[in-house]
Short mmCIF file of C-alpha atoms in Angstrom, two decimals:
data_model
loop_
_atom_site.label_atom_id
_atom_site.label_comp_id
_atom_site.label_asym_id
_atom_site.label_seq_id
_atom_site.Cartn_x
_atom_site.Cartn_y
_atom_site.Cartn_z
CA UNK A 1342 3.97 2.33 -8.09
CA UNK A 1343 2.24 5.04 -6.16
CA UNK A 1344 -1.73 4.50 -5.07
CA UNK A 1345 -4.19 6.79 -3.99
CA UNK A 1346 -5.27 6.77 -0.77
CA UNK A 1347 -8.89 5.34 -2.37
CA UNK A 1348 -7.05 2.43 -3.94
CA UNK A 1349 -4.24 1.75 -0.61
CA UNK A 1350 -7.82 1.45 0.98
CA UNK A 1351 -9.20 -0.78 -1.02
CA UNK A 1352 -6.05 -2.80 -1.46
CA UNK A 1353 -5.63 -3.10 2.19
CA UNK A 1354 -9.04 -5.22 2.28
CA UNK A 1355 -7.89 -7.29 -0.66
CA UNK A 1356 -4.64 -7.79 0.73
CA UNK A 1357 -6.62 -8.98 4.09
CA UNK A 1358 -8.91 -10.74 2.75
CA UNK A 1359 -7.67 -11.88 -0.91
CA UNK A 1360 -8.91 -13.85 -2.69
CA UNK A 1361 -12.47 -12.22 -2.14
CA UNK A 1362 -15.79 -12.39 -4.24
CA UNK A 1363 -16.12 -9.04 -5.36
CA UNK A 1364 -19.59 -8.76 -4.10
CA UNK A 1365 -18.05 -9.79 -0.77
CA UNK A 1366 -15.63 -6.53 -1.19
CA UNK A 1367 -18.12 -4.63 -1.53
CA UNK A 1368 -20.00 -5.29 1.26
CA UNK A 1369 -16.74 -4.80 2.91
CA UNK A 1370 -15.82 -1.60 1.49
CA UNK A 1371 -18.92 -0.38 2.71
CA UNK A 1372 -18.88 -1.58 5.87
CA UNK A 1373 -15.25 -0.14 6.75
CA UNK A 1374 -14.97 2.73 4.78
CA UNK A 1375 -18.50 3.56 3.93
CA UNK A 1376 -18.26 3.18 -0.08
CA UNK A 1377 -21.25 2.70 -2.45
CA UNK A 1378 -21.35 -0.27 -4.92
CA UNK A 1379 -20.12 1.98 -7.76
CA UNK A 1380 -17.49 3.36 -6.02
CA UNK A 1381 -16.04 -0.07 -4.99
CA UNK A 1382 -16.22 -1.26 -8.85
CA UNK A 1383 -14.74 1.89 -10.26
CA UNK A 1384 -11.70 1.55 -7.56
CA UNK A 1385 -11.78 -2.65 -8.71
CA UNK A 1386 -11.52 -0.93 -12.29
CA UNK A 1387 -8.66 1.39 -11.65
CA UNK A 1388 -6.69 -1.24 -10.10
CA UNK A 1389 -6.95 -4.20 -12.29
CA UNK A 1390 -5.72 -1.82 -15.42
CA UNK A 1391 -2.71 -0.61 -13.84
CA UNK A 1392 -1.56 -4.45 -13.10
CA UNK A 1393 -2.28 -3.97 -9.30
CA UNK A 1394 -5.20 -6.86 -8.73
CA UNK A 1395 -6.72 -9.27 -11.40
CA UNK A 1396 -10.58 -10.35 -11.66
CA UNK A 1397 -11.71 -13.31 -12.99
CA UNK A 1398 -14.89 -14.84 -12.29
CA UNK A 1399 -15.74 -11.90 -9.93
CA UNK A 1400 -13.11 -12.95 -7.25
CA UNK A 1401 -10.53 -10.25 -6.90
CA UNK A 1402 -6.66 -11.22 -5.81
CA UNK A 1403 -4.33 -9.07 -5.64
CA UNK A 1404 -0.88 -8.95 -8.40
CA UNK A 1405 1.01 -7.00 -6.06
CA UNK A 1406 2.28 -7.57 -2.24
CA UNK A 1407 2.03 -4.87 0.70
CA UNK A 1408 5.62 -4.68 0.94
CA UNK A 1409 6.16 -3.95 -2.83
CA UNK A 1410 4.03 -1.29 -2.60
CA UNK A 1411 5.45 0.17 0.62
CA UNK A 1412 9.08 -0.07 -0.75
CA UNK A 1413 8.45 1.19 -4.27
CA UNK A 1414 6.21 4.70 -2.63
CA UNK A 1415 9.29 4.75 0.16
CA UNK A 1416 11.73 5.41 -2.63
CA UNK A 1417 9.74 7.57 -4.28
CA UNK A 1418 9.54 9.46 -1.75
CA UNK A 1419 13.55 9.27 -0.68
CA UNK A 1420 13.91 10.73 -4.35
CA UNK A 1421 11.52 13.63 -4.23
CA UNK A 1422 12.16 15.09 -0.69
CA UNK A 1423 16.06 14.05 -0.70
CA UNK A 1424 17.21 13.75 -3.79
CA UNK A 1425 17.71 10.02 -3.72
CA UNK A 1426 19.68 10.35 -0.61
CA UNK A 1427 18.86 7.61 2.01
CA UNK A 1428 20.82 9.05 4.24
CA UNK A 1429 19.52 12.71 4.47
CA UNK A 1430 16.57 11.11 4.62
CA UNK A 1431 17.56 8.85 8.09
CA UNK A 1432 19.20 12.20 9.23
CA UNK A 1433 16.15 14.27 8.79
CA UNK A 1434 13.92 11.15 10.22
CA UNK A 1435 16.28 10.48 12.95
CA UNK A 1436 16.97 14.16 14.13
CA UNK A 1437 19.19 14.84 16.98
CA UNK A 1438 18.49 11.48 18.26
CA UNK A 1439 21.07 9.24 19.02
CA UNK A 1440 20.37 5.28 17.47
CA UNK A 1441 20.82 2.57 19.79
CA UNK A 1442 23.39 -0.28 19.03
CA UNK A 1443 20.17 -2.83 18.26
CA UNK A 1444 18.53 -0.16 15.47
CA UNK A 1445 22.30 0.70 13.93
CA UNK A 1446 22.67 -2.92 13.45
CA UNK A 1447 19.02 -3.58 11.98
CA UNK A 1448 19.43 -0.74 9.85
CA UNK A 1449 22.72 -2.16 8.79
CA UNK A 1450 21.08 -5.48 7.72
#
C-alpha cells in the first residue's frame, strides 16, 4: 500500500484523531495543512475506495494502522532500490558505521 504524500497527510490526522466527524477533519485539515473543504473530501474520497478509511454517518476511522502502512511502503521500497535485499539495504543505510551491541541485538529481534 503506497499513499501520496496528500493522503499520509490526511491519514496522519485521522490516525490522531480517529474517529473524527468529517466536518471536524476538515476544519483540521485546514488548520494544519491549509486545505479547502473540497480538497479534504476528495482526499476522504480517494481513501475510503482504496480500503484505507471507512465513512459512515460522516465520521471517518481509519481501516488501516500507521505501522501497516510504514511496513508495507518500507518493503516496497527494500524491493525497488535493493532488489529485495534487506541487507544491502542496512549496508547502504548503515555505511561505514560500526552498530553497537544494543542496535545488533534490536535489529536481531
Amino acid at each position: 500500500m503506497k499513499l501520496s504524500n496528500s493522503e499520509m497527510s490526511l491519514m496522519d490526522i485521522i490516525w490522531e484523531k480517529a474517529p473524527i466527524k468529517s466536518g471536524n477533519l476538515v476544519k483540521e485539515a485546514l488548520e494544519r495543512l491549509g486545505w479547502k473543504k473540497s480538497t479534504t473530501y476528495t482526499v476522504i474520497k480517494r481513501l475510503t475506495e482504496r480500503g484505507v478509511v471507512h465513512t459512515e454517518n460522516a465520521v471517518v476511522t481509519a481501516l488501516v494502522g500507521r505501522q501497516d502502512v510504514q511496513n508495507a511502503e518500507s518493503r516496497a521500497f527494500v524491493d525497488k532500490n535493493f532488489h529485495g535485499s534487506l541487507p544491502a539495504f542496512l549496508s547502504a543505510f548503515i555505511g561505514n558505521k560500526q552498530l553497537t551491541q544494543q542496535e545488533a541485538d534490536e535489529l536481531r529481534r
